[in-house]
CSV table of C-alpha atoms and ligand atoms in Angstrom, one decimal:
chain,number,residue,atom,x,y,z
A,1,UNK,CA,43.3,-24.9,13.4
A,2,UNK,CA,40.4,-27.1,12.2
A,3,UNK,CA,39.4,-27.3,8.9
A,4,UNK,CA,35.7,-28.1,7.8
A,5,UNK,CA,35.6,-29.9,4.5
A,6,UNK,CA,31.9,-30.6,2.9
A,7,UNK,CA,33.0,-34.1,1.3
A,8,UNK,CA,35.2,-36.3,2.5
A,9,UNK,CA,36.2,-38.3,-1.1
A,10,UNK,CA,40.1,-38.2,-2.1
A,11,UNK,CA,39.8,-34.0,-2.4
A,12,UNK,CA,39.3,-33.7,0.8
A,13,UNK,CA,42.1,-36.6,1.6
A,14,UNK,CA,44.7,-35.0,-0.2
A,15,UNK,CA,43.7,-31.7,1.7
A,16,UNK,CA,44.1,-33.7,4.8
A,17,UNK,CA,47.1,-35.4,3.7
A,18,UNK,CA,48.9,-31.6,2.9
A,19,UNK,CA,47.4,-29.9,5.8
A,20,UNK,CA,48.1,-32.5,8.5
A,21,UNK,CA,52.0,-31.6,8.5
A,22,UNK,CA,51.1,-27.8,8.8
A,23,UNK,CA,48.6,-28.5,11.7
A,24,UNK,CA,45.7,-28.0,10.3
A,25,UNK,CA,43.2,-30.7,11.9
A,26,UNK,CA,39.6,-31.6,10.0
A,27,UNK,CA,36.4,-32.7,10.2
A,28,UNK,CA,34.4,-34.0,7.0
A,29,UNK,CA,30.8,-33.8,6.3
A,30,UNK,CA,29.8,-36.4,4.0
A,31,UNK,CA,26.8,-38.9,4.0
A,32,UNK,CA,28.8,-42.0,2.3
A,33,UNK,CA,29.9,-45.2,3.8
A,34,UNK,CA,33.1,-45.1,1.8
A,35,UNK,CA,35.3,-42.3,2.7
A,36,UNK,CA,38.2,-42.0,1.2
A,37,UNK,CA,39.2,-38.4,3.9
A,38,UNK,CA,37.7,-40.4,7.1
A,39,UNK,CA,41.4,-41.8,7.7
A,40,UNK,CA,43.0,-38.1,8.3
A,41,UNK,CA,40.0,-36.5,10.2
A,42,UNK,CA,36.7,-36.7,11.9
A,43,UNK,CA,34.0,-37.9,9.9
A,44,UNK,CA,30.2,-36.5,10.5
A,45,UNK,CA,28.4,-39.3,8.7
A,46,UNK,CA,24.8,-37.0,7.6
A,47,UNK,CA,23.5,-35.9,4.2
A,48,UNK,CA,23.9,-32.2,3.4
A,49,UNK,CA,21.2,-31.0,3.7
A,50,UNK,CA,20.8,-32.2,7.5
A,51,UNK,CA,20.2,-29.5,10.1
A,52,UNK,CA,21.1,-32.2,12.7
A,53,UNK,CA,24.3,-32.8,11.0
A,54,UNK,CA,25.5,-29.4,9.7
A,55,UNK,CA,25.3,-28.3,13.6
A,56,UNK,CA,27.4,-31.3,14.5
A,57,UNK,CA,29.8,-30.5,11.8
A,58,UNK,CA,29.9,-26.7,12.5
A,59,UNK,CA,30.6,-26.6,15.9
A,60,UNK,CA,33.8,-25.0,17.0
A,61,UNK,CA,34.4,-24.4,13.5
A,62,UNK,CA,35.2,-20.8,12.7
A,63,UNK,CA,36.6,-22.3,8.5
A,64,UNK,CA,35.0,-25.0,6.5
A,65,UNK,CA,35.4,-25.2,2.6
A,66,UNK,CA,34.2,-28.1,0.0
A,67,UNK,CA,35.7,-30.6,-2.0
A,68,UNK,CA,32.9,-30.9,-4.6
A,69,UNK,CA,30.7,-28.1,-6.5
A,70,UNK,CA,27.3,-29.6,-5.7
A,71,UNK,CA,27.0,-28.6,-2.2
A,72,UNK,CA,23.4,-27.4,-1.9
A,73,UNK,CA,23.0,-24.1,-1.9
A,74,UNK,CA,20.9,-23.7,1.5
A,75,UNK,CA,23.5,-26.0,3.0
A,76,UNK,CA,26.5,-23.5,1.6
A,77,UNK,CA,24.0,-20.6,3.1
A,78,UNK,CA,23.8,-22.0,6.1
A,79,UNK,CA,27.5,-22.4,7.1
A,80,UNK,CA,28.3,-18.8,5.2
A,81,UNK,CA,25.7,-17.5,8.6
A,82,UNK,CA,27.7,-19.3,11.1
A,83,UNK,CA,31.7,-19.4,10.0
A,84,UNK,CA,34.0,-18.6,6.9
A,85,UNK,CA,33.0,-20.6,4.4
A,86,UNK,CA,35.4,-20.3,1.2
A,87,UNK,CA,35.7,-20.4,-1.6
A,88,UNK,CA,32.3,-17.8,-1.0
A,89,UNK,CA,28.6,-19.7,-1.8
A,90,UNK,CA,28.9,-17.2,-4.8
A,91,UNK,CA,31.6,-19.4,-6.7
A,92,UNK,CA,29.5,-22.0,-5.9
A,93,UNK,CA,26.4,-21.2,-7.4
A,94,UNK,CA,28.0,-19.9,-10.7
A,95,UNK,CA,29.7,-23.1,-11.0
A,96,UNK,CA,26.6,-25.0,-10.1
A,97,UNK,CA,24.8,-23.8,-13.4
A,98,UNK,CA,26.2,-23.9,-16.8
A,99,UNK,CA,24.3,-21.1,-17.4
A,100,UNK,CA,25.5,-18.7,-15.1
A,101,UNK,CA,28.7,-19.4,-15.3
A,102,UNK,CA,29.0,-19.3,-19.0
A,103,UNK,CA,27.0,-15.8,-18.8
A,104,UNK,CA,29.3,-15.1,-16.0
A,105,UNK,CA,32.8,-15.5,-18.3
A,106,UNK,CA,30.6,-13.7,-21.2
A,107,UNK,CA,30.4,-10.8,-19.4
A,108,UNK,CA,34.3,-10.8,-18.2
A,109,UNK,CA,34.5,-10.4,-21.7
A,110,UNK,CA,36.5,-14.3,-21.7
A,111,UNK,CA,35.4,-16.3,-25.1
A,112,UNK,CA,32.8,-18.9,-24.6
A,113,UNK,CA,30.8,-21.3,-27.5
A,114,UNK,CA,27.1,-19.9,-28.2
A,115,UNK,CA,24.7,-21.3,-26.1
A,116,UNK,CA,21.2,-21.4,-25.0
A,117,UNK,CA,18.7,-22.2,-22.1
A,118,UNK,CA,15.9,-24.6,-22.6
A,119,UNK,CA,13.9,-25.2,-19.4
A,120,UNK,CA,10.5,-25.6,-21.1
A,121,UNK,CA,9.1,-27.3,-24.5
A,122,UNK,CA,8.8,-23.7,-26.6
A,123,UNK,CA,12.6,-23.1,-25.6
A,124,UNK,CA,14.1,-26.2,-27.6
A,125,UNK,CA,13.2,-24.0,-31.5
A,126,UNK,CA,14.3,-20.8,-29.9
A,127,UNK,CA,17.2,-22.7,-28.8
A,128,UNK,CA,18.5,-24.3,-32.5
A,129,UNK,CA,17.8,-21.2,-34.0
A,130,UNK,CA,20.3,-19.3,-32.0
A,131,UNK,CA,22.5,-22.8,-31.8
A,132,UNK,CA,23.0,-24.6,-34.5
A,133,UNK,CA,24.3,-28.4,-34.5
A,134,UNK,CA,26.8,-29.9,-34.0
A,135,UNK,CA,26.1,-28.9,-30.4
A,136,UNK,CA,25.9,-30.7,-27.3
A,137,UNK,CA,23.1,-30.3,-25.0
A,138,UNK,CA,24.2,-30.9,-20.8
A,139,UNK,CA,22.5,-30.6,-18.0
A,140,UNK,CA,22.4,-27.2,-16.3
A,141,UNK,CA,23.5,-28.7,-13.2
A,142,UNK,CA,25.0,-31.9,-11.4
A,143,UNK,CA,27.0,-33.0,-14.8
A,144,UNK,CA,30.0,-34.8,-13.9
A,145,UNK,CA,32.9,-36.8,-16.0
A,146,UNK,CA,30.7,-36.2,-19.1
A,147,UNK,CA,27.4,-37.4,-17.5
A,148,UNK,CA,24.4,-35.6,-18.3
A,149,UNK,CA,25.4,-34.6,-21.7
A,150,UNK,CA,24.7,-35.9,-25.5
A,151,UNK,CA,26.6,-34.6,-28.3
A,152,UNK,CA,24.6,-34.0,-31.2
A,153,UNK,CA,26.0,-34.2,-34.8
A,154,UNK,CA,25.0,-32.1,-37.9
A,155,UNK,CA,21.6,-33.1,-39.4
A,156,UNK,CA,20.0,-32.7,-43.1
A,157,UNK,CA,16.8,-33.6,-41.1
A,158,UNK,CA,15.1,-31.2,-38.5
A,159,UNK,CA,17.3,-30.2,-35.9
A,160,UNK,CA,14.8,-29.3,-33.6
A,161,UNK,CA,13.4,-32.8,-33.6
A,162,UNK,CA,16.9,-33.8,-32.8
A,163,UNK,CA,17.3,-31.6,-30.1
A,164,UNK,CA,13.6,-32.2,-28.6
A,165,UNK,CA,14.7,-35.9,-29.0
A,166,UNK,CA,17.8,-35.3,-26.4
A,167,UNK,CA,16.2,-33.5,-24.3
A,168,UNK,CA,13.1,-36.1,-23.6
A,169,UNK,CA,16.5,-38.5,-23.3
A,170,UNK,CA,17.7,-36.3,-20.5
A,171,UNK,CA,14.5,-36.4,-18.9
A,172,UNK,CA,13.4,-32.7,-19.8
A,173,UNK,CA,15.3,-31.4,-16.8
A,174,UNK,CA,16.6,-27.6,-17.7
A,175,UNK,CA,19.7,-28.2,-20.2
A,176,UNK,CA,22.1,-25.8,-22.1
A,177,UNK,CA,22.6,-26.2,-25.4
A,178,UNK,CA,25.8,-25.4,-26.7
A,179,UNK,CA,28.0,-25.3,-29.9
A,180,UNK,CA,30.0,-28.1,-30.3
A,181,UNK,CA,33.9,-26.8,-30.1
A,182,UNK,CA,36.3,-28.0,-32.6
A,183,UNK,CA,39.0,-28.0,-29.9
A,184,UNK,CA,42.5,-29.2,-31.4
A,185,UNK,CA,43.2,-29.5,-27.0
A,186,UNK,CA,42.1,-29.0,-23.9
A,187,UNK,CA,43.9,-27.3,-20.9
A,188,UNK,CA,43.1,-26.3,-17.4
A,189,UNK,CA,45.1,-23.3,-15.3
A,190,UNK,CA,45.0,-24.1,-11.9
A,191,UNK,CA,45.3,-20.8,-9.7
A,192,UNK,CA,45.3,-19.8,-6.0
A,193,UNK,CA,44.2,-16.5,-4.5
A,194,UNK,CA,45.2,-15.5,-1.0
A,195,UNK,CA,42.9,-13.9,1.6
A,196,UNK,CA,44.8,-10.9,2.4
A,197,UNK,CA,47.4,-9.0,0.5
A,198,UNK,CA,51.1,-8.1,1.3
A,199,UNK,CA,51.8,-12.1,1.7
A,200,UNK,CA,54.0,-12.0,-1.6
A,201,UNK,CA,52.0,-12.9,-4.3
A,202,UNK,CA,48.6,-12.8,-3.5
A,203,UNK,CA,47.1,-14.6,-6.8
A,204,UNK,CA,49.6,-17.6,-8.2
A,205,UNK,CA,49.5,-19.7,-10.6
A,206,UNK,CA,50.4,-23.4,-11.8
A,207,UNK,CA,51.4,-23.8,-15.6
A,208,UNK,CA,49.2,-24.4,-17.8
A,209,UNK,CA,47.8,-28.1,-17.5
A,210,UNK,CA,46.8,-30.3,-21.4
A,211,UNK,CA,44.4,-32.8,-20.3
A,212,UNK,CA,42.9,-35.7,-22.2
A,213,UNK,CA,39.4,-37.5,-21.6
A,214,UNK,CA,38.3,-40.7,-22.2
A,215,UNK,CA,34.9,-41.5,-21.8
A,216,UNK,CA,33.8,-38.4,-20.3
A,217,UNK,CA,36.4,-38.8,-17.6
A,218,UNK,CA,39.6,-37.3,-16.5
A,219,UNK,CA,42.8,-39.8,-18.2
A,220,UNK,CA,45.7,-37.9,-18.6
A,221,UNK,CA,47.5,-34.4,-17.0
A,222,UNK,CA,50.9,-32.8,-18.8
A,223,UNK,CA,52.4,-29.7,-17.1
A,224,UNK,CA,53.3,-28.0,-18.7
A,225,UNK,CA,50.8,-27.9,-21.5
A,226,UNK,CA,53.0,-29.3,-24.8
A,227,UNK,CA,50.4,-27.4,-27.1
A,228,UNK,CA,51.8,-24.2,-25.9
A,229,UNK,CA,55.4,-23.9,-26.4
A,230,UNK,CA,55.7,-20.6,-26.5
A,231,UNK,CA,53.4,-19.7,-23.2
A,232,UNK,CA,50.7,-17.6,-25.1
A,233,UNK,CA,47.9,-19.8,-24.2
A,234,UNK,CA,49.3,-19.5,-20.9
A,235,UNK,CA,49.6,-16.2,-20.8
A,236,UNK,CA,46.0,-15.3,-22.0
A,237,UNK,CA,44.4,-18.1,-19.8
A,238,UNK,CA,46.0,-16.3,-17.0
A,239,UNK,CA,44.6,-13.4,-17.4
A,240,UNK,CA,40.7,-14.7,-17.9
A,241,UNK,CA,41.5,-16.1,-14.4
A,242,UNK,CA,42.3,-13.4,-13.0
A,243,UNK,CA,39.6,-11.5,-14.1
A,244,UNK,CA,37.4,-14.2,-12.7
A,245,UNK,CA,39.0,-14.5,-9.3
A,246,UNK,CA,39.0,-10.8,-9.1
A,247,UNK,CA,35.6,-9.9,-9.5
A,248,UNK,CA,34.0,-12.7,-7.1
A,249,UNK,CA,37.1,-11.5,-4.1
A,250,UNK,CA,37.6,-15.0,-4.9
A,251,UNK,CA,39.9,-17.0,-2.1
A,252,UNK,CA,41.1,-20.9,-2.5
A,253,UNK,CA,42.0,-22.2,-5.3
A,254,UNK,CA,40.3,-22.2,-8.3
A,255,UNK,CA,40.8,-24.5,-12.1
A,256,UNK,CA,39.3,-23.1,-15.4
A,257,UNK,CA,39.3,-25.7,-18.5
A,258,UNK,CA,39.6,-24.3,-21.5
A,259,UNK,CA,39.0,-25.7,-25.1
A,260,UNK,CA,42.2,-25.2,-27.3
A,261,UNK,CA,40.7,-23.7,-31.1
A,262,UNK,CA,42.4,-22.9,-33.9
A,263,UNK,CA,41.6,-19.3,-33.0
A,264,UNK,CA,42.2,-19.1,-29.5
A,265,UNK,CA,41.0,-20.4,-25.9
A,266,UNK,CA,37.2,-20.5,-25.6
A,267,UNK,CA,36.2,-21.1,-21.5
A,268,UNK,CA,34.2,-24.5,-20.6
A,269,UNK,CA,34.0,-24.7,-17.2
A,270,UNK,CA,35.2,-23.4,-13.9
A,271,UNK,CA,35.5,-25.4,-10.5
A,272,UNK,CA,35.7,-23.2,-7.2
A,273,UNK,CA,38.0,-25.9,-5.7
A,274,UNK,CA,41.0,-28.5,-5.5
A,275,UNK,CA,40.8,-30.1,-9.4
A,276,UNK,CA,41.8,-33.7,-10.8
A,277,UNK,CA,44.0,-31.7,-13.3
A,278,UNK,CA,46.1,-30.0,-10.3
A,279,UNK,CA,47.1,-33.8,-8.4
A,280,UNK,CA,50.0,-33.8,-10.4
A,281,UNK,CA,51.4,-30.8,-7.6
A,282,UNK,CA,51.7,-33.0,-5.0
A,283,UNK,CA,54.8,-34.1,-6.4
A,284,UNK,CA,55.5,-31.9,-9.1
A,285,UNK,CA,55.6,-28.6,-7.5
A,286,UNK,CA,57.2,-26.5,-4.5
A,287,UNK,CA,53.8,-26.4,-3.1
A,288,UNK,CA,50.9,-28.8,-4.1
A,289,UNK,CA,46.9,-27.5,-4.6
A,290,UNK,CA,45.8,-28.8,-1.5
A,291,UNK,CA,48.5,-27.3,0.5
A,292,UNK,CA,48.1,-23.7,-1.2
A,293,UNK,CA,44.7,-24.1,-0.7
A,294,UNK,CA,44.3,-24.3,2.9
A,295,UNK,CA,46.9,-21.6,3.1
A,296,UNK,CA,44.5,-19.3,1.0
A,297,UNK,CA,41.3,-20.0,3.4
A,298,UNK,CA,43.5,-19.9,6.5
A,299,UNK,CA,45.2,-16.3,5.7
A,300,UNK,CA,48.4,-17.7,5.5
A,301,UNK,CA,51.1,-17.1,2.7
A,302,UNK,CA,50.9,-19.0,-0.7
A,303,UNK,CA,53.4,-21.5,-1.5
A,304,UNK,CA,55.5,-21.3,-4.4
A,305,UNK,CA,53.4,-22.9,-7.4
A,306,UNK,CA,56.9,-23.7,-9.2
A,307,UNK,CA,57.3,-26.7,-10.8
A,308,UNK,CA,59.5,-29.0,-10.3
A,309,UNK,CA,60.7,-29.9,-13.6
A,310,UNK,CA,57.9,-32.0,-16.6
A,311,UNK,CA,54.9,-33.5,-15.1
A,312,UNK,CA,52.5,-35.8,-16.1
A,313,UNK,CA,49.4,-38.0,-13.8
A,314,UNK,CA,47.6,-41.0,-15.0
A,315,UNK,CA,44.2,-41.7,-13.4
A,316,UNK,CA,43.7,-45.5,-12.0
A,317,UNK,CA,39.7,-46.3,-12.4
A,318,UNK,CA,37.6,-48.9,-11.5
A,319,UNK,CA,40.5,-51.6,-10.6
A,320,UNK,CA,43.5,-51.2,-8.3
A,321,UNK,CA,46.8,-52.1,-10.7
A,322,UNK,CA,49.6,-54.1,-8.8
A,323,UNK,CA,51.6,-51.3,-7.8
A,324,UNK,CA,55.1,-52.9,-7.8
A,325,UNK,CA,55.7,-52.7,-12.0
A,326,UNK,CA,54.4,-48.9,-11.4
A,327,UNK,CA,56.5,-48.2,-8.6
A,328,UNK,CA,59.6,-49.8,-10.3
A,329,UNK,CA,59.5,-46.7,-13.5
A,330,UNK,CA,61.9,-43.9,-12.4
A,331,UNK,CA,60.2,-40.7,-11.4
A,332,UNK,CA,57.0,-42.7,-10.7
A,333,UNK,CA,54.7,-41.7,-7.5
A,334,UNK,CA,51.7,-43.4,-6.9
A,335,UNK,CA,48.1,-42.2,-4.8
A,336,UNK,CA,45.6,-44.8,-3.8
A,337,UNK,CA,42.5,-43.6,-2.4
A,338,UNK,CA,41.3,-46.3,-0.6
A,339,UNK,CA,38.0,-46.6,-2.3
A,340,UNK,CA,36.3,-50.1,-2.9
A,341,UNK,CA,36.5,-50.8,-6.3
A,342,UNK,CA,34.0,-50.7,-8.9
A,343,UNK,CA,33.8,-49.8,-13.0
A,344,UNK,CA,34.0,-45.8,-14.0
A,345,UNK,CA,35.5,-44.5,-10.4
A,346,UNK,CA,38.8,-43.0,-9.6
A,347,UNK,CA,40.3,-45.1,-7.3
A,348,UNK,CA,43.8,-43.2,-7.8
A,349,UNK,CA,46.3,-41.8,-10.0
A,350,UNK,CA,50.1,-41.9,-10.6
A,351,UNK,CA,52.5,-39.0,-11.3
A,352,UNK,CA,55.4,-39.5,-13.3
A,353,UNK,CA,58.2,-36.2,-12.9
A,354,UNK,CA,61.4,-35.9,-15.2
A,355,UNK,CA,63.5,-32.4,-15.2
A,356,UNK,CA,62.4,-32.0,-18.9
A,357,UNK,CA,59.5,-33.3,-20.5
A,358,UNK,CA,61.5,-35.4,-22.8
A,359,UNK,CA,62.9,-37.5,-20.0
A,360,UNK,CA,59.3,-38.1,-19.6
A,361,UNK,CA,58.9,-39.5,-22.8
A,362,UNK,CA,60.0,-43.1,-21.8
A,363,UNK,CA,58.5,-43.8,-18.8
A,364,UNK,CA,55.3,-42.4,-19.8
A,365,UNK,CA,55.3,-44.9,-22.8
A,366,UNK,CA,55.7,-47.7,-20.2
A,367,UNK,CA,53.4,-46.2,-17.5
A,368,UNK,CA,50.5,-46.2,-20.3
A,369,UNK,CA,50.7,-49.8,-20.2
A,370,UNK,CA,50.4,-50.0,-16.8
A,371,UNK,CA,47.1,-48.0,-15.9
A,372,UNK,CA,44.2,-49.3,-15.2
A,373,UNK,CA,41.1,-48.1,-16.7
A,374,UNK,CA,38.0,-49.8,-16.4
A,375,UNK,CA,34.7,-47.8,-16.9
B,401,AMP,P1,32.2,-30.9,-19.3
B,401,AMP,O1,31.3,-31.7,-18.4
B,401,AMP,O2,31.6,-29.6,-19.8
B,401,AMP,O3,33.6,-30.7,-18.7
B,401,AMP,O4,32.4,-31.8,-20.6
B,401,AMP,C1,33.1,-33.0,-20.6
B,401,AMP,C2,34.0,-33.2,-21.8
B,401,AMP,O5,33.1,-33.3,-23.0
B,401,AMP,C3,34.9,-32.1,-22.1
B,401,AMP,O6,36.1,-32.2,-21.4
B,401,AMP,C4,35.1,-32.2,-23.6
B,401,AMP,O7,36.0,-33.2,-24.0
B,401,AMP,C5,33.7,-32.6,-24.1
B,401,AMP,N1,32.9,-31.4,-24.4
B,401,AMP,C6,32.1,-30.7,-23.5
B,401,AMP,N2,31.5,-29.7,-24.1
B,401,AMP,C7,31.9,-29.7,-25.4
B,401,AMP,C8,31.7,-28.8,-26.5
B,401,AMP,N3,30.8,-27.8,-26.4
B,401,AMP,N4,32.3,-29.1,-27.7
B,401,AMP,C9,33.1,-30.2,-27.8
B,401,AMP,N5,33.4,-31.0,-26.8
B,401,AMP,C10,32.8,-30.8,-25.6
């Protein structure tokens, strides 16, 4: 079967790299010069929004999904009229819109921080009167690694002229504005929902995933999470996914990160897709993301999403490391996307497994010295 994938950056690689011994085959849709996917399918070389294009990439094609949650919305319309397009252009748009989606987990009843809209000059008061700082105003839409966003500290002064200061900074476009979290962690859960029941298990899910940031950007994956030995963070996250999945007759796979507070999980952000917080599967579990994700959109059973013992992935950006002293740590497995380099992009990642995680205590020391990380 052919697979349609809008995107061809190292999502849709890895998809290609799991599907490719299951024979799936797939065509990419992605206007960039640098494509990371082009090496494991057909690439149609057009920008999204391209009728031209789109009819190129669509024909034959009775599945596509996406590697990336900016897809526009006509485009995800379009191909939902002429094949299968999953995960559905309704996961899509909640996750394209901070707003949505937060009012979206609000209303599954799963915690979020308080927020607000402002899309026009009166909205910024009405705004810090319902939000009060510290807070951190983002972009409604097309935020990414942290970009878009400024985090705004407690003030004796005016807060309002703080918070109309930020959003002239980000060029008045419409913003949320939302409390800042005191989070002690962050996690993701990575799930997958199948398209038809009686395949076993039709929703499963990874462990819970701790993930550190640096400079807005995605450094460091543990699964299992160490901030929840007992599995109650697991547990609960589990079950705000579900409700999620559930209502939107959701099918792929789907990561939710979650701020870790002192009382409890509070929802950030969803992604209807593959995640950076899930590579660690490839080698970590019975059956990676990618894999279990084209088995969802193809009607096919899920994999087993057991781990394979303590897990933990590195992300390599803006410099390729010499691989040898990487490849020489026990346990190590390292992913180069072939991507030319340059300051603040992934260009791949390593993943270290142990059978506990205190055999990965060690080598993660050492691999820590190891990683590139140029932004
Ligand atoms: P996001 O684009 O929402 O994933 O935000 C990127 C990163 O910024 C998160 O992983 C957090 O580390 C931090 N961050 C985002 N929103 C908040 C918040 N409301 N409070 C505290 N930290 C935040």
């Amino acid at each position: 079967m052919k697979v349609g994938v809008v995107g061809a950056g190292q999502l849709g690689r890895m998809l290609g790299l799991a599907g490719l011994p299951l024979g799936f085959q797939f065509r990419f849709l992605d206007p960039g010069d640098d494509c990371p996917a082009e090496r494991v399918g057909e690439l149609i070389r057009a920008p999204y929004d391209d009728i031209d294009g789109l009819e190129r990439f669509a024909q034959d094609l009775s599945l596509a999904t996406y590697e990336f949650e900016n897809v526009p919305a006509q485009t995800a319309q379009w191909l939902d009229e002429r094949l299968t397009l999953a995960p559905t252009p309704k996961a899509l748009a909640i996750a394209q819109d901070r707003i949505v989606e937060k009012t979206t987990f609000r209303e599954l009843g799963i915690p979020v921080q308080a927020f607000a809209g402002i899309s026009c000059p009166a909205d910024v008061e009405i705004a810090t009167c319902k939000v009060s700082l510290p807070a951190v105003l983002k972009t409604r839409r097309l935020g990414y690694d942290g970009k878009g966003q400024r985090v705004l500290r407690a003030t004796s002064g005016d807060s309002i002229a703080v918070v109309r200061q930020a959003w002239d900074e980000l060029d008045r476009v419409p913003c949320i504005l939302e409390s800042f979290v005191p989070f002690v962690a962050e996690v993701s859960l990575i799930a997958v929902r199948g398209r038809r029941a009686g395949h076993g298990c039709d929703i499963a899910y990874y462990p819970l995933i701790q993930n550190e940031h640096r400079d807005g950007i995605l450094w460091k994956s543990q699964a299992p999470a160490p901030c929840d030995p007992d599995g109650e963070l697991e547990r609960v996250a589990r079950e705000s996914v579900r409700s999620i999945v559930e209502s939107l007759d959701y099918v792929g796979v789907i990561a939710v990160e979650f701020f870790v507070t002192t009382s409890g999980l509070i929802a950030n952000e969803m992604a209807p897709r593959v995640h950076n917080s899930g590579h660690w599967t490839i080698d970590g579990s019975i059956t990676s993301q990618f894999e279990n994700h084209l088995r969802a959109i193809a009607g096919l059973p899920l994999g087993s999403t057991e781990p394979r013992g303590a897990s933990v992935m590195f992300n390599l950006v803006g410099r390729v490391p010499i691989p040898t002293p990487i490849l020489r740590l026990p346990g190590a497995k390292l992913h180069l996307y072939g991507k030319g380099a340059r300051a603040g992009r992934k260009l791949g990642h390593v993943t270290l497994i142990a059978p506990t995680a205190k055999n990965l205590l060690a080598p993660t020391a050492d691999l820590e010295q190891l990683v590139v990380w140029e932004t």
